[in-house]
PDB file of C-alpha atoms in Angstrom:
ATOM      1  CA  MET A   1      64.438 152.348 157.602  1.00 61.00           C
ATOM      2  CA  SER A   2      63.705 153.993 154.263  1.00 71.00           C
ATOM      3  CA  ASN A   3      60.360 155.618 153.644  1.00 88.00           C
ATOM      4  CA  PHE A   4      60.278 157.059 150.145  1.00 95.00           C
ATOM      5  CA  LEU A   5      57.044 158.852 149.303  1.00 94.00           C
ATOM      6  CA  GLY A   6      55.843 161.254 146.642  1.00 95.00           C
ATOM      7  CA  SER A   7      56.630 161.762 142.986  1.00 96.00           C
ATOM      8  CA  HIS A   8      59.306 163.900 141.389  1.00 97.00           C
ATOM      9  CA  ALA A   9      59.641 165.072 137.776  1.00 97.00           C
ATOM     10  CA  ILE A  10      63.316 164.912 136.781  1.00 97.00           C
ATOM     11  CA  ASN A  11      65.376 165.202 133.612  1.00 97.00           C
ATOM     12  CA  MET A  12      68.027 162.851 132.284  1.00 97.00           C
ATOM     13  CA  ASP A  13      70.823 164.269 130.144  1.00 96.00           C
ATOM     14  CA  ALA A  14      71.986 162.824 126.810  1.00 94.00           C
ATOM     15  CA  LYS A  15      74.649 160.699 128.574  1.00 95.00           C
ATOM     16  CA  GLY A  16      72.038 159.048 130.801  1.00 96.00           C
ATOM     17  CA  ARG A  17      72.804 161.019 133.960  1.00 97.00           C
ATOM     18  CA  LEU A  18      70.140 162.307 136.274  1.00 96.00           C
ATOM     19  CA  ALA A  19      70.203 164.224 139.518  1.00 96.00           C
ATOM     20  CA  ILE A  20      68.317 162.678 142.415  1.00 96.00           C
ATOM     21  CA  PRO A  21      66.062 165.354 144.027  1.00 96.00           C
ATOM     22  CA  ALA A  22      67.520 166.835 147.231  1.00 95.00           C
ATOM     23  CA  LYS A  23      64.882 165.387 149.589  1.00 93.00           C
ATOM     24  CA  VAL A  24      65.346 161.873 148.200  1.00 95.00           C
ATOM     25  CA  ARG A  25      69.129 162.310 148.151  1.00 95.00           C
ATOM     26  CA  GLU A  26      69.105 163.145 151.889  1.00 94.00           C
ATOM     27  CA  GLU A  27      67.040 160.034 152.624  1.00 94.00           C
ATOM     28  CA  LEU A  28      69.404 157.893 150.519  1.00 95.00           C
ATOM     29  CA  ALA A  29      72.414 159.392 152.308  1.00 93.00           C
ATOM     30  CA  GLN A  30      70.911 158.368 155.661  1.00 93.00           C
ATOM     31  CA  ALA A  31      69.680 154.955 154.516  1.00 92.00           C
ATOM     32  CA  CYS A  32      72.741 153.748 152.618  1.00 95.00           C
ATOM     33  CA  GLY A  33      75.388 156.431 152.221  1.00 95.00           C
ATOM     34  CA  GLY A  34      74.132 156.978 148.674  1.00 95.00           C
ATOM     35  CA  ARG A  35      74.838 153.359 147.638  1.00 97.00           C
ATOM     36  CA  ILE A  36      71.954 152.004 145.597  1.00 97.00           C
ATOM     37  CA  VAL A  37      71.044 149.200 143.228  1.00 98.00           C
ATOM     38  CA  LEU A  38      69.083 149.992 140.094  1.00 98.00           C
ATOM     39  CA  THR A  39      67.340 147.181 138.241  1.00 98.00           C
ATOM     40  CA  ALA A  40      64.499 146.276 135.892  1.00 97.00           C
ATOM     41  CA  ASN A  41      60.943 145.788 137.084  1.00 94.00           C
ATOM     42  CA  ALA A  42      59.762 142.277 136.214  1.00 87.00           C
ATOM     43  CA  ASP A  43      56.382 143.072 134.707  1.00 84.00           C
ATOM     44  CA  GLU A  44      54.896 144.680 131.630  1.00 85.00           C
ATOM     45  CA  GLU A  45      55.056 148.168 133.133  1.00 89.00           C
ATOM     46  CA  ARG A  46      58.742 148.461 132.199  1.00 93.00           C
ATOM     47  CA  CYS A  47      59.935 150.873 134.871  1.00 96.00           C
ATOM     48  CA  LEU A  48      63.169 150.657 136.868  1.00 98.00           C
ATOM     49  CA  LEU A  49      63.446 149.889 140.564  1.00 97.00           C
ATOM     50  CA  LEU A  50      65.860 151.831 142.743  1.00 98.00           C
ATOM     51  CA  TYR A  51      66.758 150.120 146.024  1.00 97.00           C
ATOM     52  CA  PRO A  52      68.931 151.477 148.835  1.00 97.00           C
ATOM     53  CA  GLU A  53      71.736 148.916 149.205  1.00 97.00           C
ATOM     54  CA  PRO A  54      70.503 147.517 152.573  1.00 96.00           C
ATOM     55  CA  GLU A  55      66.999 146.900 151.144  1.00 96.00           C
ATOM     56  CA  TRP A  56      68.545 145.188 148.103  1.00 97.00           C
ATOM     57  CA  GLU A  57      70.619 142.930 150.370  1.00 97.00           C
ATOM     58  CA  VAL A  58      67.381 141.781 152.062  1.00 96.00           C
ATOM     59  CA  LEU A  59      65.599 141.178 148.747  1.00 96.00           C
ATOM     60  CA  ARG A  60      68.412 139.562 146.751  1.00 96.00           C
ATOM     61  CA  PRO A  61      68.654 136.228 148.647  1.00 96.00           C
ATOM     62  CA  LYS A  62      64.861 135.854 148.415  1.00 96.00           C
ATOM     63  CA  ILE A  63      65.018 136.175 144.629  1.00 95.00           C
ATOM     64  CA  GLU A  64      68.039 133.864 144.415  1.00 95.00           C
ATOM     65  CA  ALA A  65      66.168 131.248 146.491  1.00 95.00           C
ATOM     66  CA  LEU A  66      63.213 131.038 144.091  1.00 94.00           C
ATOM     67  CA  PRO A  67      62.872 127.666 142.305  1.00 93.00           C
ATOM     68  CA  ASN A  68      64.711 128.239 139.031  1.00 85.00           C
ATOM     69  CA  MET A  69      62.967 125.297 137.358  1.00 92.00           C
ATOM     70  CA  ASN A  70      59.826 127.451 137.425  1.00 92.00           C
ATOM     71  CA  LYS A  71      59.527 129.601 134.287  1.00 94.00           C
ATOM     72  CA  ALA A  72      58.020 132.658 136.055  1.00 92.00           C
ATOM     73  CA  ALA A  73      60.648 132.512 138.822  1.00 93.00           C
ATOM     74  CA  ARG A  74      63.439 132.187 136.262  1.00 94.00           C
ATOM     75  CA  ARG A  75      62.109 135.210 134.371  1.00 93.00           C
ATOM     76  CA  LEU A  76      62.015 137.254 137.592  1.00 93.00           C
ATOM     77  CA  GLN A  77      65.572 136.192 138.464  1.00 95.00           C
ATOM     78  CA  ARG A  78      66.878 137.019 135.000  1.00 95.00           C
ATOM     79  CA  LEU A  79      65.223 140.427 134.891  1.00 94.00           C
ATOM     80  CA  ILE A  80      65.947 141.583 138.436  1.00 96.00           C
ATOM     81  CA  LEU A  81      69.323 139.945 139.135  1.00 96.00           C
ATOM     82  CA  GLY A  82      70.519 140.059 135.530  1.00 96.00           C
ATOM     83  CA  ASN A  83      69.888 143.798 135.255  1.00 96.00           C
ATOM     84  CA  ALA A  84      71.024 144.809 138.747  1.00 98.00           C
ATOM     85  CA  ALA A  85      73.470 147.709 138.605  1.00 98.00           C
ATOM     86  CA  PRO A  86      75.094 148.707 141.915  1.00 98.00           C
ATOM     87  CA  MET A  87      76.011 152.391 141.933  1.00 97.00           C
ATOM     88  CA  GLU A  88      76.752 155.324 144.162  1.00 96.00           C
ATOM     89  CA  LEU A  89      75.455 158.866 143.941  1.00 96.00           C
ATOM     90  CA  ASP A  90      78.268 161.213 142.898  1.00 95.00           C
ATOM     91  CA  SER A  91      79.102 164.405 144.805  1.00 92.00           C
ATOM     92  CA  ALA A  92      76.384 166.251 142.868  1.00 92.00           C
ATOM     93  CA  GLY A  93      73.774 163.585 143.745  1.00 95.00           C
ATOM     94  CA  ARG A  94      73.718 162.142 140.240  1.00 96.00           C
ATOM     95  CA  ILE A  95      73.608 158.607 138.906  1.00 97.00           C
ATOM     96  CA  LEU A  96      74.342 157.256 135.437  1.00 97.00           C
ATOM     97  CA  ILE A  97      71.643 154.944 134.059  1.00 97.00           C
ATOM     98  CA  PRO A  98      73.236 152.104 132.040  1.00 97.00           C
ATOM     99  CA  PRO A  99      72.108 152.029 128.376  1.00 97.00           C
ATOM    100  CA  THR A 100      70.523 148.573 128.779  1.00 96.00           C
ATOM    101  CA  LEU A 101      68.265 149.838 131.574  1.00 97.00           C
ATOM    102  CA  ARG A 102      67.464 153.058 129.691  1.00 97.00           C
ATOM    103  CA  SER A 103      66.358 150.965 126.746  1.00 96.00           C
ATOM    104  CA  TYR A 104      64.377 148.472 128.870  1.00 96.00           C
ATOM    105  CA  ALA A 105      62.308 151.213 130.535  1.00 96.00           C
ATOM    106  CA  HIS A 106      62.092 153.431 127.408  1.00 96.00           C
ATOM    107  CA  LEU A 107      63.739 156.290 129.296  1.00 97.00           C
ATOM    108  CA  GLU A 108      64.305 159.524 127.429  1.00 96.00           C
ATOM    109  CA  LYS A 109      64.773 163.043 128.764  1.00 97.00           C
ATOM    110  CA  LYS A 110      61.692 163.448 130.975  1.00 98.00           C
ATOM    111  CA  LEU A 111      61.391 160.989 133.871  1.00 98.00           C
ATOM    112  CA  MET A 112      59.296 160.455 136.989  1.00 98.00           C
ATOM    113  CA  LEU A 113      60.795 159.202 140.263  1.00 98.00           C
ATOM    114  CA  ILE A 114      58.040 157.597 142.336  1.00 97.00           C
ATOM    115  CA  GLY A 115      58.398 156.766 146.047  1.00 97.00           C
ATOM    116  CA  GLN A 116      57.224 153.281 147.026  1.00 96.00           C
ATOM    117  CA  GLY A 117      58.143 153.088 150.706  1.00 95.00           C
ATOM    118  CA  LYS A 118      61.301 150.955 150.836  1.00 95.00           C
ATOM    119  CA  LYS A 119      62.233 151.611 147.202  1.00 97.00           C
ATOM    120  CA  LEU A 120      61.683 154.052 144.354  1.00 97.00           C
ATOM    121  CA  GLU A 121      60.477 153.530 140.796  1.00 97.00           C
ATOM    122  CA  LEU A 122      61.933 155.363 137.814  1.00 98.00           C
ATOM    123  CA  TRP A 123      59.541 155.809 134.889  1.00 97.00           C
ATOM    124  CA  SER A 124      59.555 157.518 131.537  1.00 97.00           C
ATOM    125  CA  GLU A 125      57.230 160.497 132.102  1.00 97.00           C
ATOM    126  CA  GLU A 126      55.156 159.552 129.070  1.00 95.00           C
ATOM    127  CA  ARG A 127      54.676 155.958 130.239  1.00 94.00           C
ATOM    128  CA  TRP A 128      53.892 157.090 133.809  1.00 95.00           C
ATOM    129  CA  PHE A 129      51.079 159.390 132.688  1.00 93.00           C
ATOM    130  CA  ALA A 130      49.768 156.729 130.282  1.00 92.00           C
ATOM    131  CA  TRP A 131      49.711 154.266 133.200  1.00 90.00           C
ATOM    132  CA  LEU A 132      47.838 156.793 135.380  1.00 90.00           C
ATOM    133  CA  ASP A 133      45.231 157.183 132.649  1.00 89.00           C
ATOM    134  CA  GLU A 134      44.638 153.435 132.245  1.00 83.00           C
ATOM    135  CA  SER A 135      41.438 152.004 133.633  1.00 66.00           C
ATOM    136  CA  SER A 136      41.937 149.496 136.446  1.00 66.00           C
ATOM    137  CA  ASP A 137      38.437 148.004 136.198  1.00 61.00           C
ATOM    138  CA  ASP A 138      39.650 144.735 134.701  1.00 60.00           C
ATOM    139  CA  GLU A 139      42.146 143.952 137.452  1.00 66.00           C
ATOM    140  CA  ASP A 140      41.395 141.525 140.253  1.00 73.00           C
ATOM    141  CA  MET A 141      41.527 143.196 143.627  1.00 70.00           C
ATOM    142  CA  PRO A 142      43.233 141.149 146.345  1.00 76.00           C
ATOM    143  CA  PRO A 143      41.293 140.740 149.593  1.00 78.00           C
ATOM    144  CA  GLU A 144      43.882 142.859 151.431  1.00 77.00           C
ATOM    145  CA  MET A 145      42.865 145.802 149.237  1.00 74.00           C
ATOM    146  CA  GLU A 146      39.137 145.229 149.657  1.00 74.00           C
ATOM    147  CA  ALA A 147      39.576 145.548 153.415  1.00 72.00           C
ATOM    148  CA  LEU A 148      41.676 148.724 153.130  1.00 68.00           C
ATOM    149  CA  SER A 149      39.991 151.957 154.122  1.00 67.00           C
ATOM    150  CA  LEU A 150      41.740 155.012 152.659  1.00 67.00           C
TER     151      LEU A 150
END
């Protein structure tokens, strides 16, 4: 069971390669032998989602089963399934981000890798800090959050 937490500042080289931080790399080695699926996030935040292969295999049939006559479901399927890139960490713990995904998430040299429990998010550093600075006052809070004591 994966449990990715914390945030990591990382750099991507000009070819689109980045090294996964050692702590995360060890967790990925245990969870999936370094086999991951990288895909687009399906909302306006434009980050990438990094799933260990076993987590992806749980999620994928759920996405495929969505009613594709529904516009929102079709968009989700196209973004997540249509951008899914299976890959494996190389011996140096690096991955190569496909150009289409780099473009989608506006990734340049400086990136942030953000743990989200069962998956990780990969953000452009600039967009991550802009998101952190945004006010969340206008967002509806689900009841599950209202009941949460932190």
